[in-house]
Coordinates of C-alpha atoms in Angstrom, one line a residue:
M1 CA 30.6 -17.9 4.2
E2 CA 34.1 -16.9 3.1
R3 CA 34.6 -13.0 3.3
Y4 CA 37.2 -10.9 0.8
A5 CA 40.5 -10.7 1.6
K6 CA 40.4 -6.7 2.1
Y7 CA 37.9 -4.1 3.1
Q8 CA 37.5 -0.6 2.9
D9 CA 35.5 2.0 5.0
S10 CA 32.8 3.3 2.8
G11 CA 31.7 6.0 5.1
I12 CA 28.3 5.3 4.4
A13 CA 26.2 4.5 7.4
W14 CA 24.0 1.8 5.7
L15 CA 27.0 0.2 3.6
G16 CA 29.6 0.1 6.3
E17 CA 32.7 -1.4 5.1
I18 CA 32.8 -2.9 1.2
P19 CA 35.7 -4.9 -0.3
E20 CA 38.8 -3.0 -1.2
H21 CA 38.6 -3.3 -5.0
W22 CA 34.6 -2.2 -4.8
E23 CA 33.8 1.4 -5.7
C24 CA 31.6 3.7 -3.5
I25 CA 29.7 5.7 -6.1
K26 CA 26.5 8.1 -6.3
F27 CA 23.9 6.5 -8.4
K28 CA 23.4 9.2 -10.9
R29 CA 26.9 8.8 -11.9
L30 CA 25.8 5.5 -13.6
T31 CA 22.7 6.3 -15.3
P32 CA 20.4 9.3 -15.7
I33 CA 17.2 9.2 -13.3
K34 CA 14.2 10.4 -15.1
R35 CA 10.6 10.3 -14.2
G36 CA 7.6 8.7 -15.8
A37 CA 4.2 10.9 -16.9
S38 CA 0.8 10.9 -16.9
P39 CA -1.6 11.8 -19.6
R40 CA -4.4 14.5 -18.1
P41 CA -6.6 14.4 -17.1
I42 CA -6.0 10.4 -16.4
A43 CA -9.9 9.2 -16.3
D44 CA -10.4 10.4 -19.8
P45 CA -11.2 7.3 -21.6
V46 CA -9.8 8.3 -24.9
Y47 CA -6.1 7.7 -23.4
F48 CA -7.1 4.2 -22.9
D49 CA -7.1 1.2 -25.0
P50 CA -8.0 -2.5 -24.2
D51 CA -5.9 -3.7 -27.3
G52 CA -3.5 -1.3 -26.6
E53 CA 0.3 -2.4 -27.5
Y54 CA 2.0 -0.2 -24.1
A55 CA 0.2 -1.5 -20.7
W56 CA -0.3 1.3 -18.1
V57 CA 1.4 0.8 -15.1
R58 CA -0.2 1.7 -11.8
I59 CA 0.9 1.8 -8.2
A60 CA -1.0 -1.5 -7.5
D61 CA 0.3 -3.4 -10.3
V62 CA 3.8 -2.9 -8.7
T63 CA 2.6 -3.7 -5.6
A64 CA 0.8 -6.8 -6.6
S65 CA 4.0 -8.1 -8.5
E66 CA 7.2 -9.3 -7.2
R67 CA 10.5 -9.0 -9.1
Y68 CA 8.8 -8.9 -12.4
L69 CA 6.2 -6.8 -14.2
E70 CA 4.2 -9.3 -16.2
T71 CA 0.6 -7.8 -16.4
T72 CA -1.3 -4.8 -15.7
T73 CA -4.8 -4.0 -15.5
Q74 CA -5.1 -1.3 -18.0
K75 CA -3.3 -0.4 -21.5
L76 CA -3.1 2.9 -23.3
S77 CA -3.9 3.9 -26.4
E78 CA -1.3 6.0 -28.7
L79 CA -2.4 8.8 -27.9
G80 CA -2.5 8.3 -24.0
K81 CA 1.3 6.6 -24.9
S82 CA 2.4 10.1 -26.4
Y83 CA 1.7 11.7 -22.8
S84 CA 3.4 9.0 -20.7
V85 CA 6.5 7.7 -20.7
S86 CA 7.3 4.0 -22.5
L87 CA 9.5 1.6 -21.2
E88 CA 10.4 -1.5 -23.0
P89 CA 11.0 -5.5 -21.7
D90 CA 14.1 -5.7 -19.4
E91 CA 14.3 -2.0 -18.2
L92 CA 14.5 -1.4 -14.0
F93 CA 12.1 1.2 -12.7
L94 CA 11.4 2.2 -9.0
S95 CA 8.5 3.3 -7.5
I96 CA 8.8 6.7 -5.4
A97 CA 4.9 6.9 -4.3
G98 CA 2.6 4.2 -2.7
S99 CA 5.1 1.5 -2.4
V100 CA 8.1 3.8 -1.8
G101 CA 11.3 2.8 -3.0
K102 CA 10.3 -0.9 -4.5
P103 CA 12.1 -1.6 -7.6
I104 CA 10.7 -3.8 -10.3
I105 CA 12.1 -5.3 -13.8
T106 CA 9.2 -4.9 -16.8
K107 CA 8.7 -8.0 -18.5
I108 CA 6.3 -6.0 -20.8
K109 CA 6.2 -3.0 -22.8
C110 CA 4.7 -0.4 -20.7
C111 CA 4.3 2.5 -19.8
I112 CA 5.0 4.6 -16.4
H113 CA 3.6 7.9 -14.6
D114 CA 5.2 10.2 -12.5
G115 CA 5.2 8.0 -9.2
F116 CA 8.1 6.5 -10.7
V117 CA 11.4 7.0 -11.8
Y118 CA 13.5 4.6 -14.4
F119 CA 17.1 4.9 -15.4
P120 CA 17.9 4.9 -19.4
N121 CA 21.4 4.2 -20.3
L122 CA 22.5 2.2 -16.9
K123 CA 25.8 1.5 -16.8
A124 CA 25.7 -1.4 -14.1
N125 CA 24.3 -4.8 -14.1
K126 CA 20.2 -4.4 -13.8
E127 CA 19.8 -7.2 -11.7
F128 CA 22.5 -6.5 -9.2
I129 CA 21.0 -3.0 -8.6
Y130 CA 17.6 -4.5 -8.4
Y131 CA 19.0 -6.5 -5.5
I132 CA 20.8 -3.4 -4.0
F133 CA 17.1 -1.6 -4.1
S134 CA 15.1 -4.5 -2.9
T135 CA 16.7 -4.2 0.6
G136 CA 15.6 -0.9 1.5
Q137 CA 18.8 -0.5 3.2
P138 CA 19.7 2.6 0.6
Y139 CA 16.8 4.4 1.7
L140 CA 18.1 4.3 5.5
G141 CA 18.4 8.0 6.5
L142 CA 16.8 9.6 4.0
G143 CA 13.6 10.3 5.5
K144 CA 12.9 12.3 8.8
L145 CA 12.4 10.4 12.0
G146 CA 8.5 9.5 11.9
T147 CA 7.9 10.8 8.1
Q148 CA 7.3 9.1 5.2
L149 CA 9.9 8.3 3.0
N150 CA 10.0 10.4 0.3
L151 CA 11.9 10.2 -3.0
N152 CA 12.4 11.6 -6.1
T153 CA 15.4 12.0 -8.9
D154 CA 17.5 13.9 -6.5
T155 CA 17.3 11.7 -3.9
V156 CA 17.6 8.4 -5.6
G157 CA 20.4 10.2 -7.6
G158 CA 22.4 11.0 -4.5
I159 CA 22.2 7.5 -3.1
E160 CA 25.6 6.0 -2.6
I161 CA 26.4 2.3 -3.0
G162 CA 29.4 -0.4 -3.3
L163 CA 29.9 -1.2 -6.9
P164 CA 32.1 -4.4 -7.8
P165 CA 33.5 -4.8 -11.5
L166 CA 30.7 -5.5 -14.0
E167 CA 31.3 -9.3 -14.2
E168 CA 31.3 -9.7 -10.3
Q169 CA 27.8 -7.8 -10.3
K170 CA 26.9 -10.3 -12.8
L171 CA 28.1 -13.4 -10.8
I172 CA 26.7 -12.2 -7.4
A173 CA 23.5 -11.3 -9.0
A174 CA 23.4 -14.8 -10.7
Y175 CA 24.2 -16.5 -7.5
L176 CA 21.4 -14.6 -5.7
D177 CA 18.8 -15.8 -8.7
R178 CA 19.5 -19.3 -7.4
K179 CA 19.7 -18.8 -3.9
T180 CA 16.4 -17.0 -3.8
A181 CA 14.7 -19.3 -6.3
E182 CA 15.2 -22.3 -3.7
I183 CA 14.3 -20.1 -0.9
D184 CA 11.3 -18.7 -2.6
E185 CA 10.2 -22.6 -3.7
L186 CA 10.7 -24.0 0.1
I187 CA 8.2 -21.2 1.1
A188 CA 6.0 -21.9 -1.6
Q189 CA 5.8 -25.5 -0.1
K190 CA 5.5 -24.5 3.4
E191 CA 2.5 -22.1 2.3
R192 CA 1.0 -24.9 0.6
L193 CA 1.0 -27.0 3.7
I194 CA -0.7 -24.4 5.4
A195 CA -3.4 -24.3 2.9
L196 CA -3.8 -28.2 3.5
Y197 CA -3.9 -27.8 7.3
E198 CA -6.5 -25.2 6.8
E199 CA -8.5 -27.6 4.4
E200 CA -7.7 -30.3 7.3
K201 CA -9.5 -27.9 10.0
T202 CA -12.4 -27.1 7.6
A203 CA -12.7 -31.3 7.1
I204 CA -12.6 -32.0 10.8
I205 CA -15.0 -29.1 11.5
N206 CA -17.8 -29.9 9.2
E207 CA -17.5 -33.7 9.4
A208 CA -18.0 -33.0 13.7
I209 CA -20.9 -30.4 12.9
T210 CA -23.0 -33.0 10.6
K211 CA -21.8 -36.3 11.7
G212 CA -20.9 -36.4 15.1
I213 CA -17.5 -37.7 16.6
N214 CA -19.0 -41.0 16.6
P215 CA -17.9 -43.3 13.9
D216 CA -20.1 -46.0 14.4
V217 CA -23.5 -43.6 14.7
K218 CA -26.2 -44.7 12.6
L219 CA -27.1 -42.0 10.1
K220 CA -30.4 -40.8 8.3
P221 CA -31.2 -38.9 5.1
T222 CA -32.0 -35.2 5.5
A223 CA -33.2 -34.5 1.9
I224 CA -31.0 -31.5 1.7
D225 CA -28.4 -32.0 -0.8
W226 CA -25.9 -29.5 0.3
L227 CA -26.2 -31.3 4.2
G228 CA -26.5 -35.0 3.4
D229 CA -27.0 -37.6 6.1
I230 CA -27.0 -36.8 10.0
P231 CA -26.8 -39.4 13.0
K232 CA -30.6 -40.6 13.4
H233 CA -31.1 -38.7 16.9
W234 CA -29.8 -35.5 15.8
K235 CA -32.6 -33.0 14.7
I236 CA -32.6 -30.2 11.9
Q237 CA -33.8 -27.1 13.2
K238 CA -33.8 -23.2 12.3
L239 CA -31.7 -21.5 14.5
R240 CA -34.8 -19.2 15.2
F241 CA -36.1 -22.1 17.9
F242 CA -32.7 -21.4 19.6
V243 CA -32.4 -17.6 19.8
S244 CA -34.3 -15.4 22.1
K245 CA -32.9 -12.1 20.7
I246 CA -30.7 -10.7 18.1
E247 CA -29.5 -7.3 18.4
Q248 CA -27.9 -4.7 16.1
G249 CA -25.7 -2.4 17.3
W250 CA -24.9 1.4 17.5
S251 CA -22.2 3.0 15.2
P252 CA -21.8 6.8 16.1
S253 CA -18.8 9.1 14.5
C254 CA -15.6 7.9 16.4
H255 CA -11.9 8.7 16.4
N256 CA -9.6 7.0 14.1
Y257 CA -7.6 5.5 17.1
P258 CA -8.2 2.5 19.8
V259 CA -9.7 3.1 22.9
S260 CA -7.5 3.8 26.4
K261 CA -8.3 2.1 29.3
D262 CA -11.5 3.3 31.3
E263 CA -12.8 5.1 28.0
W264 CA -15.6 3.7 25.9
G265 CA -15.1 2.4 22.6
I266 CA -16.8 1.2 19.5
L267 CA -15.9 -2.6 18.2
K268 CA -15.1 -2.6 14.5
V269 CA -16.7 -5.1 12.2
G270 CA -13.0 -6.8 11.9
C271 CA -13.3 -7.8 15.7
V272 CA -14.8 -11.3 14.4
N273 CA -12.7 -11.9 11.2
G274 CA -10.1 -14.0 12.7
D275 CA -10.4 -17.5 14.5
Y276 CA -11.2 -15.7 17.5
F277 CA -12.5 -12.4 19.1
N278 CA -10.3 -9.6 18.7
Q279 CA -11.5 -6.5 21.2
E280 CA -8.6 -4.6 20.1
E281 CA -10.3 -3.8 16.7
N282 CA -12.1 -1.0 18.2
K283 CA -12.4 2.9 17.9
S284 CA -12.2 5.3 20.7
L285 CA -15.6 7.2 21.6
P286 CA -15.3 10.9 21.6
I287 CA -15.6 11.7 25.6
E288 CA -18.2 14.4 24.9
M289 CA -20.4 11.7 23.7
K290 CA -22.7 9.7 26.1
P291 CA -22.2 5.9 25.2
K292 CA -25.4 3.6 24.6
T293 CA -24.9 1.2 27.5
Q294 CA -27.5 -1.3 26.1
Y295 CA -25.0 -2.5 23.8
E296 CA -22.3 -2.8 25.8
I297 CA -20.6 -6.2 25.3
K298 CA -19.8 -8.7 28.1
D299 CA -17.9 -12.2 28.0
G300 CA -20.0 -14.7 26.6
D301 CA -21.7 -12.7 24.1
I302 CA -22.1 -14.1 20.4
L303 CA -21.1 -11.5 17.8
I304 CA -21.4 -12.1 14.0
S305 CA -21.2 -9.6 11.4
R306 CA -24.2 -8.5 9.0
A307 CA -22.2 -6.7 6.7
N308 CA -18.8 -7.1 5.3
T309 CA -17.2 -8.5 2.0
K310 CA -18.4 -11.8 0.6
E311 CA -15.6 -14.1 2.0
L312 CA -16.2 -12.3 5.7
L313 CA -20.1 -12.2 6.0
G314 CA -21.2 -14.0 8.6
S315 CA -18.0 -13.8 10.7
A316 CA -18.7 -15.0 14.0
A317 CA -17.1 -15.2 17.6
I318 CA -17.7 -15.4 21.5
V319 CA -16.7 -12.5 23.4
V320 CA -14.1 -13.5 25.9
D321 CA -11.5 -12.1 28.2
L322 CA -12.8 -8.8 27.9
R323 CA -10.7 -6.1 29.5
L324 CA -12.3 -3.0 27.8
K325 CA -15.7 -1.0 27.9
L326 CA -16.7 -1.6 24.5
I327 CA -20.1 -1.2 22.5
F328 CA -20.7 -3.5 19.2
C329 CA -21.0 -1.5 16.1
D330 CA -24.1 -1.7 13.4
K331 CA -22.4 -3.7 11.4
L332 CA -22.7 -6.5 14.1
Y333 CA -25.4 -8.5 15.4
R334 CA -25.2 -9.8 19.2
I335 CA -27.1 -13.3 19.2
I336 CA -28.7 -14.2 22.3
T337 CA -29.3 -17.9 22.5
K338 CA -31.6 -19.8 25.0
Y339 CA -30.4 -22.7 27.3
E340 CA -31.0 -25.6 24.6
V341 CA -27.5 -24.6 22.7
N342 CA -23.9 -24.7 23.5
K343 CA -22.6 -21.6 22.5
N344 CA -19.1 -23.2 21.5
Y345 CA -20.8 -25.7 19.2
L346 CA -22.9 -22.7 17.8
I347 CA -20.2 -20.6 16.9
R348 CA -18.4 -23.7 15.1
Y349 CA -21.5 -23.9 12.9
L350 CA -21.8 -20.2 12.4
R351 CA -18.4 -20.0 11.2
S352 CA -18.8 -23.3 9.0
S353 CA -18.9 -23.4 5.3
L354 CA -22.2 -25.0 5.4
A355 CA -23.5 -21.6 7.3
R356 CA -21.3 -19.2 4.5
F357 CA -23.4 -21.4 1.8
Q358 CA -26.6 -20.1 3.6
Y359 CA -25.2 -16.6 4.0
E360 CA -24.4 -16.1 0.5
R361 CA -27.6 -17.5 -0.9
E362 CA -29.3 -15.0 1.2
A363 CA -26.8 -12.1 1.1
T364 CA -27.8 -8.6 -0.5
G365 CA -25.8 -5.5 -1.9
T366 CA -24.9 -4.4 -5.0
S367 CA -20.7 -4.6 -4.4
I368 CA -19.0 -7.4 -3.6
S369 CA -16.8 -5.5 -1.0
M370 CA -19.9 -5.0 1.0
Q371 CA -22.5 -7.7 1.1
N372 CA -25.4 -7.8 3.8
I373 CA -27.5 -10.3 5.6
G374 CA -30.7 -9.5 7.7
Q375 CA -31.8 -11.2 11.0
D376 CA -34.3 -13.5 9.2
T377 CA -31.0 -15.1 7.5
I378 CA -29.6 -15.6 10.7
K379 CA -32.8 -16.8 12.3
N380 CA -33.6 -19.4 9.3
L381 CA -30.2 -20.7 9.3
I382 CA -30.9 -24.7 8.9
I383 CA -28.9 -26.1 11.4
P384 CA -28.3 -30.1 12.9
F385 CA -28.7 -30.1 16.5
P386 CA -27.5 -32.9 18.6
P387 CA -28.8 -33.1 22.3
I388 CA -27.1 -30.3 24.6
E389 CA -24.7 -32.8 26.2
E390 CA -23.3 -34.1 22.7
Q391 CA -23.2 -30.5 21.6
K392 CA -20.7 -29.9 24.4
T393 CA -18.4 -32.8 23.9
I394 CA -18.5 -31.8 19.9
A395 CA -17.2 -28.3 20.9
K396 CA -14.3 -29.6 23.0
Y397 CA -13.3 -32.3 20.6
I398 CA -13.2 -29.6 17.8
E399 CA -11.3 -27.3 20.0
K400 CA -8.5 -29.9 20.8
E401 CA -8.3 -30.5 17.0
I402 CA -8.0 -27.1 16.2
A403 CA -5.5 -26.2 18.9
R404 CA -3.5 -29.3 17.5
I405 CA -3.8 -28.1 13.5
D406 CA -2.7 -24.2 14.6
A407 CA 0.1 -25.4 16.4
K408 CA 1.7 -27.1 13.3
I409 CA 0.5 -23.8 11.4
A410 CA 2.3 -21.6 13.8
K411 CA 5.3 -23.8 13.2
T412 CA 5.1 -23.8 9.6
K413 CA 4.6 -20.0 9.9
R414 CA 7.7 -19.3 11.7
I415 CA 9.8 -21.3 9.0
I416 CA 8.6 -19.3 6.8
E417 CA 9.1 -16.0 8.5
L418 CA 13.1 -17.3 9.3
Q419 CA 13.6 -18.4 5.8
K420 CA 12.3 -14.6 4.5
E421 CA 14.7 -13.3 7.1
Y422 CA 17.6 -15.2 5.9
R423 CA 16.5 -14.6 2.2
T424 CA 16.9 -10.3 3.3
A425 CA 20.2 -11.3 5.1
L426 CA 21.6 -12.9 2.2
I427 CA 20.9 -10.6 -0.3
S428 CA 22.0 -7.7 1.9
E429 CA 25.4 -9.7 2.8
A430 CA 25.9 -10.3 -1.0
V431 CA 25.1 -7.0 -2.5
T432 CA 27.7 -5.1 0.2
G433 CA 30.4 -7.4 -0.3
K434 CA 30.0 -9.1 3.3
I435 CA 30.5 -12.1 2.1
K436 CA 32.2 -13.8 -1.0
I437 CA 29.4 -16.0 -3.0
P438 CA 31.3 -19.4 -3.8
D439 CA 31.4 -18.5 -7.3
L440 CA 33.9 -16.1 -6.6
V441 CA 36.2 -18.3 -4.1
S442 CA 36.1 -21.1 -6.9

């Protein structure tokens, strides 16, 4: 893309050279920097009203939003509003806590607390300023090495930016609006494609573990509505007939960092959350604590989560390529199987939507964030079992198909990653004057 004819050195490390006609200016010269305020104590219900006119903005609301704030989970009463700072639609504000440095433009009437700063009487195009802060580059060098970025009214006001004339700001912001919308739509298309790939994986697995992989096989009804027909030569069994033992792990108090080589560690329940076993999900056992080695895992072990969120409850994996000395935690079960079942076939069933239906039906727990299943739920899982050799064939087929689809997903994710990198680079180059947008060239 074309560059400007002449440049000047801004003297600012993150900014570098800027077009000769741009001004290098401290942000506080463009606007007062004001901080939000909170009614205290914040938990007092007198400050809230579900029918209130002004929304109450929390850090979580900003984190969950993109460029615009369009909704929040709470609203303030008139009393609560009187102790806070109110903003009208189309005002720009900035997070200085939590999602530090994130800019956002409100589309609703709202009130902000002291974890935000806002800019009344901004003498610049707010969309252009939004794009500058969205890159994160103005904050470079503000924090000490190895420490969290800390922003306040003084540090934000002291940030130096490159500022073109107002009409040029508007043109650059409008150009970035169009281009980022195009990029975002492409990313959304790719994300929808990934969702379709995931649906394809689920369909392949469910078909294989209920119908097999022979399209001409004769079927028989099961009288189980959620299972449907299965091949005539298959049997429906409860898992208990193929399990010799189910063990629950051990969860001592551990360090909050992963284990080092030759030390003992305790697996976290997240080790089974992905498609495959992840031994890096562990915590270091204090050296003075004697490990209970009867809970040490080994290659080939089947682990399943007995306590987790609703979506992850029952996640399962086979331990492979073990390189560390690890013990499974008490939120995991270890399933010891008999010879009549192929572990790879079983793990595909345990991770399937058919098994998940049974977990959710039997789960206990008052909180959605932590559900539980007992050993009897695992033992009483209803599973269609083909002969052992057919189990092996089906498991290999599923692995091959999943690998094929995963390759497509990985390629699509890489495209998304590149588009996000391009988006960031485009914004950065446009708001620092490294490129001259086509609207200005024409």
